[in-house]
mmCIF file of C-alpha atoms in Angstrom:
data_model
loop_
_atom_site.group_PDB
_atom_site.id
_atom_site.type_symbol
_atom_site.label_atom_id
_atom_site.label_comp_id
_atom_site.label_asym_id
_atom_site.label_seq_id
_atom_site.Cartn_x
_atom_site.Cartn_y
_atom_site.Cartn_z
ATOM 1 C CA MET A 1 0.054 -0.005 0.284
ATOM 2 C CA GLY A 2 1.035 3.094 -1.373
ATOM 3 C CA MET A 3 1.890 5.751 1.670
ATOM 4 C CA SER A 4 -0.817 7.890 -0.344
ATOM 5 C CA GLU A 5 -3.430 5.806 0.555
ATOM 6 C CA HIS A 6 -3.311 5.578 4.225
ATOM 7 C CA LEU A 7 -5.774 8.016 5.977
ATOM 8 C CA SER A 8 -5.458 11.776 6.316
ATOM 9 C CA ASP A 9 -4.925 13.668 8.778
ATOM 10 C CA LEU A 10 -7.734 15.036 8.958
ATOM 11 C CA ALA A 11 -9.491 11.973 8.917
ATOM 12 C CA LEU A 12 -7.380 10.617 11.610
ATOM 13 C CA ASP A 13 -8.577 13.980 13.855
ATOM 14 C CA GLU A 14 -12.374 13.027 13.110
ATOM 15 C CA VAL A 15 -12.063 9.599 14.540
ATOM 16 C CA ALA A 16 -9.830 10.782 17.631
ATOM 17 C CA VAL A 17 -12.967 12.774 18.542
ATOM 18 C CA GLY A 18 -15.494 9.881 18.914
ATOM 19 C CA GLY A 19 -15.974 10.271 14.502
ATOM 20 C CA PRO A 20 -17.104 7.171 12.547
ATOM 21 C CA ARG A 21 -13.774 4.444 12.296
ATOM 22 C CA PRO A 22 -13.004 4.324 8.759
ATOM 23 C CA LYS A 23 -12.502 0.431 7.505
ATOM 24 C CA HIS A 24 -9.097 1.092 6.163
ATOM 25 C CA LEU A 25 -7.797 1.758 9.684
ATOM 26 C CA GLU A 26 -8.713 -2.054 10.569
ATOM 27 C CA SER A 27 -6.770 -3.596 8.812
ATOM 28 C CA CYS A 28 -3.466 -1.018 8.765
ATOM 29 C CA ALA A 29 -1.213 -0.958 11.381
ATOM 30 C CA THR A 30 0.622 2.089 10.087
ATOM 31 C CA CYS A 31 -2.725 4.160 10.414
ATOM 32 C CA GLN A 32 -3.321 2.359 13.806
ATOM 33 C CA GLY A 33 0.042 3.648 15.322
ATOM 34 C CA ARG A 34 -0.376 7.178 13.962
ATOM 35 C CA LEU A 35 -3.991 7.814 15.579
ATOM 36 C CA GLU A 36 -2.403 5.330 18.703
ATOM 37 C CA ARG A 37 0.406 8.819 19.124
ATOM 38 C CA LEU A 38 -2.534 11.483 18.751
ATOM 39 C CA GLN A 39 -4.291 9.924 21.389
ATOM 40 C CA ALA A 40 -1.884 9.314 23.461
ATOM 41 C CA HIS A 41 -0.399 12.981 23.120
ATOM 42 C CA ALA A 42 -4.444 14.323 23.434
ATOM 43 C CA GLU A 43 -4.644 12.424 26.599
ATOM 44 C CA ALA A 44 -1.172 13.936 28.145
ATOM 45 C CA SER A 45 -2.387 17.585 26.485
ATOM 46 C CA ARG A 46 -5.675 17.216 29.187
ATOM 47 C CA ALA A 47 -4.235 15.592 32.163
ATOM 48 C CA ASN A 48 -2.200 18.331 31.972
ATOM 49 C CA PRO A 49 -2.921 20.737 35.328
ATOM 50 C CA ARG A 50 -2.990 24.365 33.423
ATOM 51 C CA PHE A 51 -5.232 22.832 30.374
ATOM 52 C CA LEU A 52 -7.490 21.932 33.086
ATOM 53 C CA GLN A 53 -8.245 25.421 34.756
ATOM 54 C CA VAL A 54 -8.499 26.816 31.100
ATOM 55 C CA ARG A 55 -10.922 24.431 30.447
ATOM 56 C CA ALA A 56 -12.759 25.381 34.319
ATOM 57 C CA GLN A 57 -12.447 28.930 33.063
ATOM 58 C CA VAL A 58 -13.650 28.481 29.698
ATOM 59 C CA ARG A 59 -16.816 26.940 31.389
ATOM 60 C CA ALA A 60 -17.830 28.446 34.194
ATOM 61 C CA GLU A 61 -17.458 31.604 31.882
ATOM 62 C CA GLN A 62 -19.452 30.114 29.158
ATOM 63 C CA ALA A 63 -22.176 29.850 31.428
ATOM 64 C CA ARG A 64 -22.140 33.221 32.418
ATOM 65 C CA GLY A 65 -22.833 34.526 28.936
ATOM 66 C CA THR A 66 -19.600 35.634 29.157
ATOM 67 C CA LYS A 67 -17.060 35.435 25.898
ATOM 68 C CA PRO A 68 -13.511 34.077 27.888
ATOM 69 C CA ARG A 69 -10.290 36.740 28.410
ATOM 70 C CA PRO A 70 -7.277 35.188 26.694
ATOM 71 C CA SER A 71 -4.398 35.372 29.436
ATOM 72 C CA ARG A 72 -1.483 38.120 29.118
ATOM 73 C CA TRP A 73 0.559 35.797 26.927
ATOM 74 C CA LEU A 74 -1.889 35.644 24.290
ATOM 75 C CA SER A 75 -3.874 39.184 24.306
ATOM 76 C CA GLY A 76 -3.066 40.787 20.846
ATOM 77 C CA TRP A 77 -1.785 37.809 19.379
ATOM 78 C CA MET A 78 -3.174 37.369 15.328
ATOM 79 C CA LEU A 79 -2.435 33.998 15.497
ATOM 80 C CA VAL A 80 -4.659 31.767 18.591
ATOM 81 C CA PRO A 81 -2.517 28.501 19.083
ATOM 82 C CA ILE A 82 -6.044 25.736 19.590
ATOM 83 C CA MET A 83 -3.498 23.990 21.504
ATOM 84 C CA ALA A 84 0.102 23.305 22.875
ATOM 85 C CA ALA A 85 2.898 20.774 21.937
ATOM 86 C CA ALA A 86 4.247 20.126 25.635
ATOM 87 C CA ALA A 87 1.438 22.456 28.104
ATOM 88 C CA ALA A 88 -2.183 21.753 26.348
ATOM 89 C CA VAL A 89 -3.613 25.182 26.558
ATOM 90 C CA VAL A 90 -7.012 25.984 24.717
ATOM 91 C CA LEU A 91 -7.818 29.882 24.885
ATOM 92 C CA LEU A 92 -10.499 30.811 23.299
ATOM 93 C CA LEU A 93 -11.939 27.215 22.731
ATOM 94 C CA PRO A 94 -12.520 24.269 25.347
ATOM 95 C CA ARG A 95 -10.987 21.713 22.626
ATOM 96 C CA GLY A 96 -8.402 22.078 20.009
ATOM 97 C CA GLU A 97 -5.919 19.332 18.331
ATOM 98 C CA GLN A 98 -2.459 19.266 16.656
ATOM 99 C CA LYS A 99 -1.828 17.386 13.260
ATOM 100 C CA PRO A 100 0.929 14.796 13.513
ATOM 101 C CA ILE A 101 3.249 14.158 10.375
ATOM 102 C CA GLY A 102 1.902 12.051 8.187
ATOM 103 C CA ASP A 103 1.312 12.074 5.122
ATOM 104 C CA GLY A 104 -0.099 15.829 4.854
ATOM 105 C CA PRO A 105 1.303 18.228 4.386
ATOM 106 C CA PRO A 106 2.284 20.169 7.097
ATOM 107 C CA GLY A 107 4.869 19.317 9.719
ATOM 108 C CA ILE A 108 7.211 20.096 11.874
ATOM 109 C CA ARG A 109 10.832 18.872 10.344
ATOM 110 C CA VAL A 110 10.286 18.476 6.067
ATOM 111 C CA LYS A 111 13.851 18.709 4.186
ATOM 112 C CA GLY A 112 15.507 21.037 2.157
ATOM 113 C CA PRO A 113 16.515 25.060 2.182
ATOM 114 C CA PRO A 114 15.356 26.918 5.257
ATOM 115 C CA ALA A 115 11.821 27.941 5.550
ATOM 116 C CA VAL A 116 9.137 28.411 7.463
ATOM 117 C CA GLU A 117 5.438 28.332 5.777
ATOM 118 C CA LEU A 118 1.681 28.057 7.131
ATOM 119 C CA VAL A 119 -0.415 25.718 5.516
ATOM 120 C CA ARG A 120 -4.425 26.077 5.063
ATOM 121 C CA LEU A 121 -6.085 23.220 6.525
ATOM 122 C CA ALA A 122 -8.556 23.908 4.327
ATOM 123 C CA ASP A 123 -7.047 23.526 1.130
ATOM 124 C CA GLY A 124 -3.474 22.557 1.307
ATOM 125 C CA GLU A 125 -3.076 25.575 -0.328
ATOM 126 C CA VAL A 126 0.475 27.717 1.401
ATOM 127 C CA ASN A 127 0.852 30.633 2.646
ATOM 128 C CA PRO A 128 -2.192 31.893 0.943
ATOM 129 C CA VAL A 129 -4.291 35.339 1.738
ATOM 130 C CA LEU A 130 -6.130 34.105 4.346
ATOM 131 C CA SER A 131 -9.734 34.580 6.579
ATOM 132 C CA GLN A 132 -10.797 34.842 9.620
ATOM 133 C CA GLY A 133 -11.343 31.409 11.425
ATOM 134 C CA ASP A 134 -8.737 29.815 9.233
ATOM 135 C CA ARG A 135 -7.522 27.414 10.216
ATOM 136 C CA VAL A 136 -3.575 26.906 9.464
ATOM 137 C CA ALA A 137 -0.790 24.530 10.525
ATOM 138 C CA LEU A 138 3.644 25.141 10.893
ATOM 139 C CA ARG A 139 5.281 23.689 8.786
ATOM 140 C CA LEU A 140 9.263 24.457 8.947
ATOM 141 C CA ARG A 141 12.315 22.666 7.554
ATOM 142 C CA GLY A 142 15.829 23.846 9.061
ATOM 143 C CA GLY A 143 18.445 23.017 5.960
ATOM 144 C CA GLY A 144 20.444 21.027 8.798
ATOM 145 C CA HIS A 145 19.852 23.107 11.826
ATOM 146 C CA PRO A 146 18.435 21.289 14.768
ATOM 147 C CA PHE A 147 16.970 24.290 16.784
ATOM 148 C CA ALA A 148 14.100 25.837 15.403
ATOM 149 C CA LEU A 149 12.231 29.520 17.414
ATOM 150 C CA ILE A 150 9.252 31.229 15.469
ATOM 151 C CA VAL A 151 8.397 34.789 16.241
ATOM 152 C CA SER A 152 5.339 36.011 14.525
ATOM 153 C CA VAL A 153 4.638 40.126 14.385
ATOM 154 C CA ASP A 154 1.691 41.839 14.052
ATOM 155 C CA ALA A 155 1.127 45.358 11.936
ATOM 156 C CA SER A 156 2.819 47.874 15.073
ATOM 157 C CA GLY A 157 5.933 45.898 15.257
ATOM 158 C CA LYS A 158 4.648 43.376 18.193
ATOM 159 C CA ALA A 159 6.775 40.736 18.820
ATOM 160 C CA GLU A 160 5.162 37.231 20.322
ATOM 161 C CA GLN A 161 6.579 33.856 20.505
ATOM 162 C CA LEU A 162 5.335 31.394 17.804
ATOM 163 C CA TRP A 163 6.556 28.417 18.812
ATOM 164 C CA PRO A 164 7.843 26.415 20.565
ATOM 165 C CA THR A 165 4.686 27.410 22.800
ATOM 166 C CA GLY A 166 4.492 28.688 25.693
ATOM 167 C CA GLY A 167 8.218 29.181 26.502
ATOM 168 C CA THR A 168 10.397 31.216 25.487
ATOM 169 C CA THR A 169 13.895 30.016 23.826
ATOM 170 C CA SER A 170 13.800 27.647 20.678
ATOM 171 C CA GLY A 171 12.779 23.946 20.480
ATOM 172 C CA GLU A 172 14.295 20.978 19.015
ATOM 173 C CA LEU A 173 12.979 19.771 15.659
ATOM 174 C CA ALA A 174 12.384 15.793 15.648
ATOM 175 C CA GLU A 175 10.470 14.395 12.634
ATOM 176 C CA ALA A 176 7.939 12.735 16.018
ATOM 177 C CA GLN A 177 7.039 16.012 16.777
ATOM 178 C CA MET A 178 3.008 17.520 16.977
ATOM 179 C CA THR A 179 2.342 20.292 14.705
ATOM 180 C CA PRO A 180 0.575 23.341 15.819
ATOM 181 C CA VAL A 181 -2.456 23.875 14.681
ATOM 182 C CA PHE A 182 -3.486 27.472 15.049
ATOM 183 C CA GLU A 183 -6.634 29.936 13.831
ATOM 184 C CA VAL A 184 -6.431 32.953 12.119
ATOM 185 C CA THR A 185 -8.403 35.826 14.400
ATOM 186 C CA GLU A 186 -7.271 39.230 12.903
ATOM 187 C CA GLY A 187 -4.403 41.815 11.882
ATOM 188 C CA ASP A 188 -1.263 40.537 9.394
ATOM 189 C CA PHE A 189 1.301 40.524 10.602
ATOM 190 C CA THR A 190 4.635 38.243 9.845
ATOM 191 C CA VAL A 191 5.931 35.229 11.219
ATOM 192 C CA HIS A 192 9.552 35.357 11.381
ATOM 193 C CA ALA A 193 11.640 31.576 12.083
ATOM 194 C CA PHE A 194 15.216 31.572 12.556
ATOM 195 C CA TYR A 195 17.113 27.507 12.539
ATOM 196 C CA SER A 196 20.139 27.334 14.487
ATOM 197 C CA ASP A 197 22.527 24.669 15.947
ATOM 198 C CA ALA A 198 22.203 25.958 19.307
ATOM 199 C CA PRO A 199 18.904 26.953 21.360
ATOM 200 C CA LEU A 200 17.805 30.921 21.241
ATOM 201 C CA GLU A 201 16.597 32.788 23.909
ATOM 202 C CA LEU A 202 13.299 35.412 22.164
ATOM 203 C CA ASN A 203 14.871 38.358 23.890
ATOM 204 C CA GLU A 204 17.942 37.339 21.332
ATOM 205 C CA ALA A 205 15.909 37.361 18.118
ATOM 206 C CA ARG A 206 13.507 40.597 19.310
ATOM 207 C CA GLY A 207 16.736 42.322 19.566
ATOM 208 C CA TRP A 208 17.236 41.181 14.841
ATOM 209 C CA LEU A 209 14.140 42.082 14.259
ATOM 210 C CA PRO A 210 12.478 43.290 12.080
ATOM 211 C CA ALA A 211 15.431 42.545 9.670
ATOM 212 C CA PRO A 212 17.838 39.607 10.742
ATOM 213 C CA SER A 213 20.617 40.591 8.239
ATOM 214 C CA GLN A 214 23.992 40.541 10.903
ATOM 215 C CA LEU A 215 23.228 37.213 12.366
ATOM 216 C CA PRO A 216 25.534 34.685 14.553
ATOM 217 C CA PRO A 217 27.538 32.270 12.606
ATOM 218 C CA ASN A 218 25.349 29.044 12.712
ATOM 219 C CA VAL A 219 21.912 31.301 12.958
ATOM 220 C CA VAL A 220 19.825 31.729 9.720
ATOM 221 C CA HIS A 221 16.620 33.230 9.700
ATOM 222 C CA THR A 222 13.696 33.318 6.670
ATOM 223 C CA SER A 223 9.770 35.286 7.069
ATOM 224 C CA VAL A 224 6.627 35.088 5.604
ATOM 225 C CA SER A 225 4.218 37.806 5.072
ATOM 226 C CA LEU A 226 1.149 37.187 5.467
ATOM 227 C CA LYS A 227 -2.590 39.095 5.348
ATOM 228 C CA VAL A 228 -6.142 38.107 6.816
ATOM 229 C CA GLY A 229 -8.994 39.363 5.338
ATOM 230 C CA THR A 230 -12.258 38.972 6.386
ATOM 231 C CA ARG A 231 -15.399 36.862 5.189
ATOM 232 C CA GLY A 232 -17.530 37.735 2.426
#
């Protein structure tokens, strides 16, 4: 069976949240393994105390008929993480997900020269003009560098760490790593990727923005600017 015949990431996501199980899943060990990893990651995320705290807050505010308030570390972001890689935190939605590396286009580590891309999950288009509510996944290509620090900068110049989520340093790229999924909110933005041979601090990267030129040895930079429109 060729790789293209395996279940897509979106199909496995549906199963993981209680959807129907395709017949293919019963006989394919590869897809079974991918589903097990996705479910195990989701279970570990739901057990995280921070996730439980935020979920309780969201439900309480929903019961009062109010919208949940984003925490300070997310206010002003153009992309709201649906679920973070290590400390699962859902602030605007009570449930979220991540995409495993599989047959689909999104992925944390991809071979080739350094690059950063956002893949729209609805159609697989790379770096499209986005609309509020679009769901996108990061696709990172380190060009042989093992560490990545992804920073999002809005139109006002405010820089926030996009990946790894919930930290202030680079993350190590790994073949088996989950791909963060984000929901687009508002405002145009630029995503900067710093790839390096050793971890970087967020404050270092902020000092190199908005147009990194003279970077230390063994650090490379690439970026993509995206427009966010409104749905008609």
